[in-house]
Coordinates of C-alpha atoms and ligand atoms in Angstrom, one line a residue:
X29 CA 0.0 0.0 0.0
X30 CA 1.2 3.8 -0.6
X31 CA 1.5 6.9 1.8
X32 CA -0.4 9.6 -0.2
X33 CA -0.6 13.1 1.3
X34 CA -3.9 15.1 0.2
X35 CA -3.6 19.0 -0.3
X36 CA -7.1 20.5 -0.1
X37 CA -9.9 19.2 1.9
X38 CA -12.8 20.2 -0.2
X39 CA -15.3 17.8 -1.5
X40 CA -13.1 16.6 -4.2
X41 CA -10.2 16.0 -1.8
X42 CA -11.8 14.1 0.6
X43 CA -14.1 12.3 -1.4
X44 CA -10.7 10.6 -2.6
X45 CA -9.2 10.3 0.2
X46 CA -11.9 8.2 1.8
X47 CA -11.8 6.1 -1.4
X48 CA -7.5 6.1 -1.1
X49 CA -7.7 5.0 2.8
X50 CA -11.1 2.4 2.0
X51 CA -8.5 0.8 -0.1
X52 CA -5.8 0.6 2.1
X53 CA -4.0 3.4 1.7
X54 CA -2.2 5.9 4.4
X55 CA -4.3 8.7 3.4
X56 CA -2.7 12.5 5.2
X57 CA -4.9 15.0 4.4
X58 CA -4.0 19.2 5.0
X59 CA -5.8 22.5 4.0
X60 CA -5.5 26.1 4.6
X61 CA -8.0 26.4 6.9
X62 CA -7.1 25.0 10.4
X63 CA -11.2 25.2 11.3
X64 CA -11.5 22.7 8.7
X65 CA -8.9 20.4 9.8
X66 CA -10.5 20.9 13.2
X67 CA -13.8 20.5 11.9
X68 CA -13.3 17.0 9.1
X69 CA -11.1 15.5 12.7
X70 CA -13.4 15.8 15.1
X71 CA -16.5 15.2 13.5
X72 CA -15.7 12.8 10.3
X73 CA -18.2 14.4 8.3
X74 CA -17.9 17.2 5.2
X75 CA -20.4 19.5 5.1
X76 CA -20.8 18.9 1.0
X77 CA -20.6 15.0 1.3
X78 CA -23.7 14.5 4.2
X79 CA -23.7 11.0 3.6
X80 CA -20.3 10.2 3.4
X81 CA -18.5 8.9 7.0
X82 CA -14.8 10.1 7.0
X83 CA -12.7 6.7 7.9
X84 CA -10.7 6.9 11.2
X85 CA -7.3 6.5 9.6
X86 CA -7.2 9.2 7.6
X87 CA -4.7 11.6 9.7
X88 CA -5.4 15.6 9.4
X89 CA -2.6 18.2 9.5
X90 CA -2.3 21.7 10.0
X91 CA 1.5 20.9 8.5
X92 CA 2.0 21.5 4.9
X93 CA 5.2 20.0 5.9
X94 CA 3.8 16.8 7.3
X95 CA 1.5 16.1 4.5
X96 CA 4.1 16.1 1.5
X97 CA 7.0 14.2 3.8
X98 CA 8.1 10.8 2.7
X99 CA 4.9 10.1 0.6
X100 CA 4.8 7.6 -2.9
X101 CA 1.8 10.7 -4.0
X102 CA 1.3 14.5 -3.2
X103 CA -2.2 14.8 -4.0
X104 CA -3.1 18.5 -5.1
X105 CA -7.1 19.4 -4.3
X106 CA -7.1 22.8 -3.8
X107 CA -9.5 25.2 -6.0
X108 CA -7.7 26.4 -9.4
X109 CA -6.7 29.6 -7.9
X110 CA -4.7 28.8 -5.0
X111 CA -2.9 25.9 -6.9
X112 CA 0.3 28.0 -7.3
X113 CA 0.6 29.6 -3.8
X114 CA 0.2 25.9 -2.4
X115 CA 2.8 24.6 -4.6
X116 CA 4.9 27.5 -3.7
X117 CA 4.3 26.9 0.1
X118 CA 4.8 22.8 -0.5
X119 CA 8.1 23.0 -2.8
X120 CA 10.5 22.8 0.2
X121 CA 9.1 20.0 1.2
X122 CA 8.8 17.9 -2.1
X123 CA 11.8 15.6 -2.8
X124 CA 12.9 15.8 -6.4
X125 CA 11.3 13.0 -8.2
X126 CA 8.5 12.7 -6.4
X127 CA 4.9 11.9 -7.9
X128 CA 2.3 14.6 -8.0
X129 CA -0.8 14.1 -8.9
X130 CA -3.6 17.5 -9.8
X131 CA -7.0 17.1 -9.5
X132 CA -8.0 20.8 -9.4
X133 CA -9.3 21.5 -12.7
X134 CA -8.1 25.0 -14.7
X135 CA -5.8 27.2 -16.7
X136 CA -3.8 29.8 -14.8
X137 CA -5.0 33.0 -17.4
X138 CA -1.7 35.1 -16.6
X139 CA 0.9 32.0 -18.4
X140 CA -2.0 29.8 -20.0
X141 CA -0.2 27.5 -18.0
X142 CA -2.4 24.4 -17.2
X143 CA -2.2 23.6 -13.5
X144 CA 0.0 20.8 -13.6
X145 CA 2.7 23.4 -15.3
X146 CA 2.0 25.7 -12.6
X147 CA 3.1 23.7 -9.9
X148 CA 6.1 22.2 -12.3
X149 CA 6.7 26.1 -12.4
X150 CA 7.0 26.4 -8.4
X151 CA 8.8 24.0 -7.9
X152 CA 11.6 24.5 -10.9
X153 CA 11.7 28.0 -9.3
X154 CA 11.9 27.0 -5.7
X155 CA 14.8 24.5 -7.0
X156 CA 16.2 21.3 -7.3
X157 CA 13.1 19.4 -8.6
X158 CA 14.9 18.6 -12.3
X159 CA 12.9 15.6 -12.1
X160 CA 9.2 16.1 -11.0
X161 CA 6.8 13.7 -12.2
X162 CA 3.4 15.4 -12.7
X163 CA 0.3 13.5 -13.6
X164 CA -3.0 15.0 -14.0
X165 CA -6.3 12.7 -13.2
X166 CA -9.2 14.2 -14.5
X167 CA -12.7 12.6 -15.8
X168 CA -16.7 12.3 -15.5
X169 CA -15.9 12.2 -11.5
X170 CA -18.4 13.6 -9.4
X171 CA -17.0 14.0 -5.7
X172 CA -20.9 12.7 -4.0
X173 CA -21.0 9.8 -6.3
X174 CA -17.2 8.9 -5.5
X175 CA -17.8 9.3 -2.1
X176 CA -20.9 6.6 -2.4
X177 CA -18.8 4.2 -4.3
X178 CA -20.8 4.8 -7.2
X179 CA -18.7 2.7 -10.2
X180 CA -16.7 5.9 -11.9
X181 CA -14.0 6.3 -14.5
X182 CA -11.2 8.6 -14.5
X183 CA -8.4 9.2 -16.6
X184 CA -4.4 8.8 -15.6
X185 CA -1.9 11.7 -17.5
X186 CA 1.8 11.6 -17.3
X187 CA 4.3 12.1 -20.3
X188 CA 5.8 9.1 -18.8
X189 CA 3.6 6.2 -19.5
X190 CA 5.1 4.4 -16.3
X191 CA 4.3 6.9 -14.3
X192 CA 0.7 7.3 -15.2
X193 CA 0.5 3.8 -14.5
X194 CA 1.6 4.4 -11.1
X195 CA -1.2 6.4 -10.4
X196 CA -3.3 3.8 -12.0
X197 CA -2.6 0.7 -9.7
X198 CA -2.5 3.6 -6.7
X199 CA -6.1 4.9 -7.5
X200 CA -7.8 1.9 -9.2
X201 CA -10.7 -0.3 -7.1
X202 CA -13.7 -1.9 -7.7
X203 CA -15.4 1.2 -7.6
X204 CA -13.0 3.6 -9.5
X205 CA -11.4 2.4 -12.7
X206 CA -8.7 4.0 -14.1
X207 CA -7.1 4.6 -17.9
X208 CA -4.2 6.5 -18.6
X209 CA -3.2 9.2 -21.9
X210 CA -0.3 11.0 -22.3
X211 CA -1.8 13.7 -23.8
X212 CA -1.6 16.0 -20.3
X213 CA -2.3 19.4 -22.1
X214 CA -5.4 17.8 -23.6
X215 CA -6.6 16.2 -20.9
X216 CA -6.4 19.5 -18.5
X217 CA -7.4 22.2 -21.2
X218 CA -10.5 19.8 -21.6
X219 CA -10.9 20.0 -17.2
X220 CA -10.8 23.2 -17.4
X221 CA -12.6 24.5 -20.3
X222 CA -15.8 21.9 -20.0
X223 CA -16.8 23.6 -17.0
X224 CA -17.5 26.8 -19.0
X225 CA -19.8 24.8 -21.1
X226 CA -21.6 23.3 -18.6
X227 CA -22.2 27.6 -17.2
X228 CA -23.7 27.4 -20.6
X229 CA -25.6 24.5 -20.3
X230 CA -27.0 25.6 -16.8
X231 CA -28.2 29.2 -18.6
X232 CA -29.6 27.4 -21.0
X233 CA -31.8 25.2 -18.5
X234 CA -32.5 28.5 -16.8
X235 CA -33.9 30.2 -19.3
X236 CA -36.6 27.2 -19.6
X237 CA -34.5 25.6 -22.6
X238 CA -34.9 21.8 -23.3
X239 CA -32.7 18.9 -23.8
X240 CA -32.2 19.6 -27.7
X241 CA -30.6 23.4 -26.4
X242 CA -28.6 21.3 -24.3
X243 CA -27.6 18.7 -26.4
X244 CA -26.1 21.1 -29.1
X245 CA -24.2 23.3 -26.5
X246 CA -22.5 19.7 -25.7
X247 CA -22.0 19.0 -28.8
X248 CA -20.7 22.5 -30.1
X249 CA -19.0 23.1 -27.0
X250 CA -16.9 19.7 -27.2
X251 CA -16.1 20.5 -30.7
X252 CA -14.5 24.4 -30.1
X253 CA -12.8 22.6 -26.9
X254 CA -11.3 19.9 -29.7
X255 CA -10.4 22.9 -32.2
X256 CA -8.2 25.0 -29.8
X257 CA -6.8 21.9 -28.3
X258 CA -5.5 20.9 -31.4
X259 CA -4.4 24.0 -32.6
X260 CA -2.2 23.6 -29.0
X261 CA -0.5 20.6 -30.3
X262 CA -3.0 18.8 -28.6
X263 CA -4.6 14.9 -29.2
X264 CA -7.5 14.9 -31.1
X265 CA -9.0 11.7 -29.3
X266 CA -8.3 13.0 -26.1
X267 CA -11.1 15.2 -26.2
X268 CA -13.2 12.1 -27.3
X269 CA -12.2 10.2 -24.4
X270 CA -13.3 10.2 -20.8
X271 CA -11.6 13.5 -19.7
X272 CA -13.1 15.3 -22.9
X273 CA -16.9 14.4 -23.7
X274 CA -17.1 12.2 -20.7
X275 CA -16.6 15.3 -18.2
X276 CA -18.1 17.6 -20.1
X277 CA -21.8 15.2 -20.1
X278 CA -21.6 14.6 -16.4
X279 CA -20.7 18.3 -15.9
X280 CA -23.6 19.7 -18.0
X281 CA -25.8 17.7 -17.0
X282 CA -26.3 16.3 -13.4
X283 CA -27.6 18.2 -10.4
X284 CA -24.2 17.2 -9.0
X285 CA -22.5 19.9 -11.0
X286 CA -21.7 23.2 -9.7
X287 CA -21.3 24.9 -12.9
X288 CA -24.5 23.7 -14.1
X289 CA -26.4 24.8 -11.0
X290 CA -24.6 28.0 -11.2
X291 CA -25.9 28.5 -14.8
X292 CA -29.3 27.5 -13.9
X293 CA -29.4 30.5 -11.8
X294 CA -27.7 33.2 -13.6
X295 CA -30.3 32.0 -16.9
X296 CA -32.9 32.7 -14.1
X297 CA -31.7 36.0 -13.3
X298 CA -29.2 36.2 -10.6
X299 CA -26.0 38.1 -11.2
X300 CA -22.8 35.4 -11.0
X301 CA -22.0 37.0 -7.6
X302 CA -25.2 35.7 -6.5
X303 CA -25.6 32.4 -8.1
X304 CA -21.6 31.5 -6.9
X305 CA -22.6 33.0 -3.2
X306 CA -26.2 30.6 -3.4
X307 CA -24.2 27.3 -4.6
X308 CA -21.7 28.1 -1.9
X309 CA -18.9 26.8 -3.8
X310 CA -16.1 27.7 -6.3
X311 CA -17.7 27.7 -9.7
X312 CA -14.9 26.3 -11.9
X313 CA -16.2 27.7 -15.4
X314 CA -16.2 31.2 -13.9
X315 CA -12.6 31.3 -13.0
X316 CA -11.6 29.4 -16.0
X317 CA -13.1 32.4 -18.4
X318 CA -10.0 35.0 -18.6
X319 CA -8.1 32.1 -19.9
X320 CA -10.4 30.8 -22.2
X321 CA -10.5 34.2 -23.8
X322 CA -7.0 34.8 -24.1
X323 CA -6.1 31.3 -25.9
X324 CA -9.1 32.2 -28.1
X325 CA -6.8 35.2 -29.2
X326 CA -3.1 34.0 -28.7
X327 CA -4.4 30.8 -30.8
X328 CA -6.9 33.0 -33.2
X329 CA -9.4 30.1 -32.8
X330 CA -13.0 31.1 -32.6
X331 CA -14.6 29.9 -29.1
X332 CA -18.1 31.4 -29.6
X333 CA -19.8 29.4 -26.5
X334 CA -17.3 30.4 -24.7
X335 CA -17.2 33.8 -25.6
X336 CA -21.3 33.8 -24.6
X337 CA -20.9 32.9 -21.7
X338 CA -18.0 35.4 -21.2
X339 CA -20.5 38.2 -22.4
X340 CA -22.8 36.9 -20.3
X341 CA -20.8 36.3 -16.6
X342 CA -18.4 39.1 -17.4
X343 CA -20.2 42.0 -19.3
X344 CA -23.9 41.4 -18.2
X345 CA -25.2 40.6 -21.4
X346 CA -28.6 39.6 -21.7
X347 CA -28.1 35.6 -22.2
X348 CA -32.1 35.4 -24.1
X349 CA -30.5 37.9 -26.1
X350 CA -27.1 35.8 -26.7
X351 CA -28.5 32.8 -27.1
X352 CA -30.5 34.1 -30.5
X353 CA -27.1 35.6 -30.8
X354 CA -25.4 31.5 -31.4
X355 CA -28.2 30.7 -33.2
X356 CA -28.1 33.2 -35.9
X357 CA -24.7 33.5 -36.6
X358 CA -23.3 32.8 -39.8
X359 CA -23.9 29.2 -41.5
X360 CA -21.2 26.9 -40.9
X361 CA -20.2 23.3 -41.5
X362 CA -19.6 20.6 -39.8
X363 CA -16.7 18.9 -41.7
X364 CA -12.8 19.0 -40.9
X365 CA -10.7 20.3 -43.0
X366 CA -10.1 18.3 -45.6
X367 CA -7.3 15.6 -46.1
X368 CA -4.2 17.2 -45.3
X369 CA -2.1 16.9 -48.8
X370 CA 0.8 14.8 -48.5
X371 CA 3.4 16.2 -50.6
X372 CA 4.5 18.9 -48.7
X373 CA 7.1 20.3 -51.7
X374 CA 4.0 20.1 -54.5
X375 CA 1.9 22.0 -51.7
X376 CA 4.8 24.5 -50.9
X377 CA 6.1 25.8 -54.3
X378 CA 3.1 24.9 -56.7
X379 CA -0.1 25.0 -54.9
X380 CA -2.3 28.3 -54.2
X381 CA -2.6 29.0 -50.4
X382 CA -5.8 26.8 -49.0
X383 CA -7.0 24.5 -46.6
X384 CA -5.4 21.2 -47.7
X385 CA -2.6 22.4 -46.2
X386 CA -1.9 25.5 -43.8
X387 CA 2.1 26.7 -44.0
X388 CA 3.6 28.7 -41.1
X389 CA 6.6 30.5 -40.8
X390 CA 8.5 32.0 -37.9
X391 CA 11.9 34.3 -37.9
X392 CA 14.6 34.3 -35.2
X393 CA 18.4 34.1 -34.2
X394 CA 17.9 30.8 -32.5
X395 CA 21.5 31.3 -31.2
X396 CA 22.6 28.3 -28.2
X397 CA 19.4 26.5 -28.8
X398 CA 17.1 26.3 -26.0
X399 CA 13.9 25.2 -25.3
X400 CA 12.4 28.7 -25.6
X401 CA 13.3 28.4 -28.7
X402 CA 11.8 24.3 -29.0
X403 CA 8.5 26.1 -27.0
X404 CA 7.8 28.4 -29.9
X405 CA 9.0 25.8 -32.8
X406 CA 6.5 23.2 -31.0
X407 CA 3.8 25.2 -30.9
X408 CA 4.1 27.4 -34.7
X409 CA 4.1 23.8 -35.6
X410 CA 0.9 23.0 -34.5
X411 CA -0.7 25.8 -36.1
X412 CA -0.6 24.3 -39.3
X413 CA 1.3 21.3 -41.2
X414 CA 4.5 22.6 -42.3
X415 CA 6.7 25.0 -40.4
X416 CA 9.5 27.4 -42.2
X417 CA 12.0 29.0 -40.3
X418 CA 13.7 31.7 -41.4
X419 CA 17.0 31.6 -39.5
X420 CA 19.1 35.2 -39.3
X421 CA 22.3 35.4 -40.9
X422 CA 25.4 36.5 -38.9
X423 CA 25.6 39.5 -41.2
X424 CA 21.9 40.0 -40.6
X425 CA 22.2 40.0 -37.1
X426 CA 25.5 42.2 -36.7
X427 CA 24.4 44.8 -38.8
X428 CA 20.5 44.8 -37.7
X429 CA 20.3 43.5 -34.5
X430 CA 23.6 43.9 -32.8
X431 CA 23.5 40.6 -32.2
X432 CA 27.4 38.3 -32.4
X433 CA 26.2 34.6 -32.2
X434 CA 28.0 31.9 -30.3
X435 CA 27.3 29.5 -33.5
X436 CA 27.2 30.8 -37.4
X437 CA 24.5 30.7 -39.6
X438 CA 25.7 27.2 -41.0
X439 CA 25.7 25.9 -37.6
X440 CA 22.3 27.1 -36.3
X441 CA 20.5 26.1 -39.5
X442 CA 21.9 22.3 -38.9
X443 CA 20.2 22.4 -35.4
X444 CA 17.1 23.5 -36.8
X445 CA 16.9 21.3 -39.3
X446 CA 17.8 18.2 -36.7
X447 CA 14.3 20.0 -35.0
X448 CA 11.2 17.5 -35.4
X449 CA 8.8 20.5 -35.9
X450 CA 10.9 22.2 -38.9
X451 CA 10.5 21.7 -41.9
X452 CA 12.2 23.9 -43.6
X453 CA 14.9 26.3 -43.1
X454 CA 15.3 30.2 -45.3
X455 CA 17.8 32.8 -44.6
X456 CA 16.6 36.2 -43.0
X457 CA 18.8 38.4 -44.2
X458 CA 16.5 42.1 -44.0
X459 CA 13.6 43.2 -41.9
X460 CA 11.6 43.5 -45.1
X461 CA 11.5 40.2 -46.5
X462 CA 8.5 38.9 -44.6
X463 CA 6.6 40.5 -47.2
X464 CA 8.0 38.9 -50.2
X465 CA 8.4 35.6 -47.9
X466 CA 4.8 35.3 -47.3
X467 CA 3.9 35.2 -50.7
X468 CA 6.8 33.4 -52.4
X469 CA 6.1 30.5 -49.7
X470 CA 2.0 30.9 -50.1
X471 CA 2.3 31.1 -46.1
X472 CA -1.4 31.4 -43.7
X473 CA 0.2 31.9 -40.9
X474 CA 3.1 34.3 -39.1
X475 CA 3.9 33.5 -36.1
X476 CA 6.8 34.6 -33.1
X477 CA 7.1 35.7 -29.6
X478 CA 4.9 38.3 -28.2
X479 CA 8.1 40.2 -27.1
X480 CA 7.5 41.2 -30.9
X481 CA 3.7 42.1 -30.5
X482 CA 2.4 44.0 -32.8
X483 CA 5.5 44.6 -34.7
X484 CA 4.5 42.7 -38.0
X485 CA 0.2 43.2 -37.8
X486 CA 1.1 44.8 -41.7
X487 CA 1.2 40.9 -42.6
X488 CA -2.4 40.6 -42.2
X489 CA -3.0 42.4 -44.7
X490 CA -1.3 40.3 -47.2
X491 CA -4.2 37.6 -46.0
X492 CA -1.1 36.2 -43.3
X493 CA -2.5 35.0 -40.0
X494 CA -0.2 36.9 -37.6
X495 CA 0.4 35.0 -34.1
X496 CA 2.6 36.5 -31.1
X497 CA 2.9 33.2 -28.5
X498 CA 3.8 34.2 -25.1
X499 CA 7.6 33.8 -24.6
X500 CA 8.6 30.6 -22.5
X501 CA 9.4 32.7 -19.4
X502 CA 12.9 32.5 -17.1
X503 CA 15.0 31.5 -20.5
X504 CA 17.0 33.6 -23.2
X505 CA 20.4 33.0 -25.0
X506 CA 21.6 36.2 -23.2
X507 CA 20.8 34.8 -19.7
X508 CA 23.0 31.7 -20.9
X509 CA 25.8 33.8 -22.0
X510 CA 25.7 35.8 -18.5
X511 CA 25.1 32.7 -16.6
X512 CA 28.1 31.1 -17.9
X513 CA 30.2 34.0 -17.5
X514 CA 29.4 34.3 -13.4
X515 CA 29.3 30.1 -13.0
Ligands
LIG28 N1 11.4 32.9 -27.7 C1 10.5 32.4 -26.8 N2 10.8 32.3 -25.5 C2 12.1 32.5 -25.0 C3 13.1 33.0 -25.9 C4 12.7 33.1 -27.3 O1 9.3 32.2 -27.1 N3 12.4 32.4 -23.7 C5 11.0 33.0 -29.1 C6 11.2 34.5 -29.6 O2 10.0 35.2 -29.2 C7 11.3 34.3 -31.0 C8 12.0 33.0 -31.2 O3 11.9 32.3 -29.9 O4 9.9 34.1 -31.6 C9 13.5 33.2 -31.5 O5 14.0 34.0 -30.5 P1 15.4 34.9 -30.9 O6 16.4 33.9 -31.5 O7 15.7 35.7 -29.8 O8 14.8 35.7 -32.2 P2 14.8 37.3 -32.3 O9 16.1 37.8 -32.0 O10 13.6 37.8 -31.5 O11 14.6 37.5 -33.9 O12 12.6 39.2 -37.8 C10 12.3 38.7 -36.5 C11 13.6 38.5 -35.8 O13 14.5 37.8 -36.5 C12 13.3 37.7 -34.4

């Protein structure tokens, strides 16, 4: 059996740890608020879970210490928003290598970092953590049924297959079954995201709407969740899968779910204030709004459920009025794009600019390679199917940018061309050629760092989709250089 310390004693939290210490598990469980630890101790009950009996061996701590000491899982519970301060609080007590499994379901909307990268972010910045091994569990997991032993599924994330699998023998019972993806960006942009359909599913049952309404706000809403997620270099089955459609059916549409009931209210006429204060618990979708929005416009992917219930929990829109809104907006179809068109140098030189194939480009020094540089190529790479870099020459970047490299052009172009995301590799050798560039090459979309932003908006209106990405932050060839010249 494992020793598993549980951050957050909310319903979620505590609905698992009965189920970790039912199955034999040492089950430590903390929070932030010593009434509750007080409270949960004395009494064994959770004021959200009535019916549920908190087992005896379950230990409670005031100690952030205590619960993350010697333990085979760190289990984070807390509410989206206080993921980072917790991690921050809990880093000097996490061993490097340790497991860490997030449940809390979001997207911090300052770094579009998914929670799971927030707390990777803590801890790289508190220190040696250079191995952390983050897994994200997410699915159609609602905390009363759990906590009745109510047959559930839930889904197991890791980049390392092994370690997802881990989590799978640790959380798996008769009662909770567990699968396990790779795909953690997927499967935690789909935690958070489906919460702000099920707002929309709730305002739509509010406003005295029926199962069809609801039926096409699941479906609609899974497929703009799907778009952006693939645009983020995402799985496409992911969102298919448990912690995708799965979530997003049990969140829009049981009693259970906070977001729904939330919706209900605000369709009935309560302000958000008011329909958060009368569920009496976080509402998820709310939170996860600011983010929503700003991937909508990093990524330039249209999220127009989204944004509807954005107008209406944000600006006080009039959701009757919004709803006609989505129903009346231009016609559209339901087929993918079509068959992506396999030979890339037919496509490149020959074809006209279209959708069998969407060509991006990106410019940069990409002097002592790092992966702020692999960041950006990883994701320019996803916004289309073949990715062009055009690399500045040394002359280019003496004369223009005062820049000396550490390797020559020669060099640099080798490492990008050894990159799995490049396709192809130019010479920038003036400021003015993205013009020419865009054309020559038929490209749809521009993209670089938004430590250019706004700089090259003049491509749009050679039909160029212009992206800035955020920059990958803590990381730059000049901090390398100074590094190495203080080590
Ligand atoms: N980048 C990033 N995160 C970092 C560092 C760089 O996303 N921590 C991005 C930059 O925003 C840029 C690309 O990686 O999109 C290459 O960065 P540089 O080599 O510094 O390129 P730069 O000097 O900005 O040249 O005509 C445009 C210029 O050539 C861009």
């Amino acid at each position: 059996m494992s020793s598993i310390g549980v951050l957050g004693a909310g319903t979620w939290g505590m609905a698992l740890a009965r189920m970790l210490s039912n199955s034999g598990h040492d089950v430590t469980v903390w929070s932030a608020l010593p009434r509750e630890i007080d409270e949960y101790s004395a009494t064994r009950r959770h004021p959200n879970l009535p019916g549920m009996v908190i087992p005896d061996a379950i230990i409670f701590t005031k100690s952030i210490e205590e619960v993350c000491r010697d333990k085979e899982i760190v289990l984070f519970a807390v509410p989206s928003v206080f993921v980072r301060s917790t991690a921050r609080a809990a880093a000097p007590f996490i061993p490097d290598g340790q497991i860490i499994v997030d449940v809390a379901k979001g997207i911090e909307a300052s770094t579009l970092y998914t929670l799971s990268e927030v707390i990777r972010d803590e801890l790289v910045k508190f220190g040696g953590h250079d191995h952390v091994r983050l897994v994200a569990l997410s699915g159609p997991t609602h905390a009363e049924e759990v906590a009745r032993d109510l047959p559930t599924t839930i889904v197991s994330a890791s980049q390392e297959l092994q370690t997802a699998e881990i989590v799978q023998q640790v959380f798996m019972n008769t009662c909770m079954r567990v699968y396990t993806n790779v795909d953690v960006k997927g499967i935690e942009l789909c935690g958070a995201l489906k919460n702000i359909i099920a707002l929309a599913s709730g305002i739509s049952a509010g406003l005295g709407y029926g199962d069809n309404t609801r039926a096409a706000l699941i479906t609609r809403g899974m497929a703009e969740i799907t778009r952006l997620g693939v645009r983020m270099g995402c799985m496409e089955q992911t969102f298919a899968g448990l912690a995708g459609i799965g979530d997003l059916i049990v969140t829009a549409t049981s009693m259970h779910s906070r977001n729904n009931k939330a919706g209900m209210l605000i369709g009935q006429g309560l302000t958000p204030a008011e329909a958060t204060a009368k569920v009496g618990m976080v509402v998820e979708g709310i939170n996860a709004l600011p983010a929503a929005m700003r991937m909508a416009k990093v990524y330039n992917v249209e999220l127009p459920l989204c944004e509807a219930v954005n107008k209406i929990v944000n600006e006080g829109a009039d959701p009757a009025k919004i709803v006609l809104e989505l129903m009346t907006r231009d016609r559209k179809t339901e087929l993918p794009k079509s068959a992506l068109d396999i030979t890339f140098e037919n496509s490149i030189i020959r074809n006209r600019r279209g959708e069998e194939m969407r060509r991006v480009i990106t410019y940069g020094t990409f002097d002592l390679l790092h992966y702020g540089h692999i960041n950006l190529l990883k994701r320019a790479k996803a916004l289309g199917d073949y990715l062009i870099v055009a690399l500045s020459t040394d002359e280019f970047n003496w004369v223009e940018k005062q820049k000396k490299c550490y390797f020559s052009y020669e060099q640099r172009k080798a490492l990008l061309e050894a990159i799995r995301y490049v396709d192809m590799v130019i010479p920038e050798t003036s400021w003015e050629q993205k013009k020419t560039d865009a054309h020559e090459y038929h490209i749809d979309t521009f993209v670089i760092g938004d430590d250019w932003e706004g700089k090259f908006d003049f491509l749009k209106e050679e039909g160029v989709e212009v992206v800035y990405l955020p920059r990958t932050p803590d990381i730059s060839t000049t901090q390398i250089k100074n590094d190495l010249e203080h080590k």
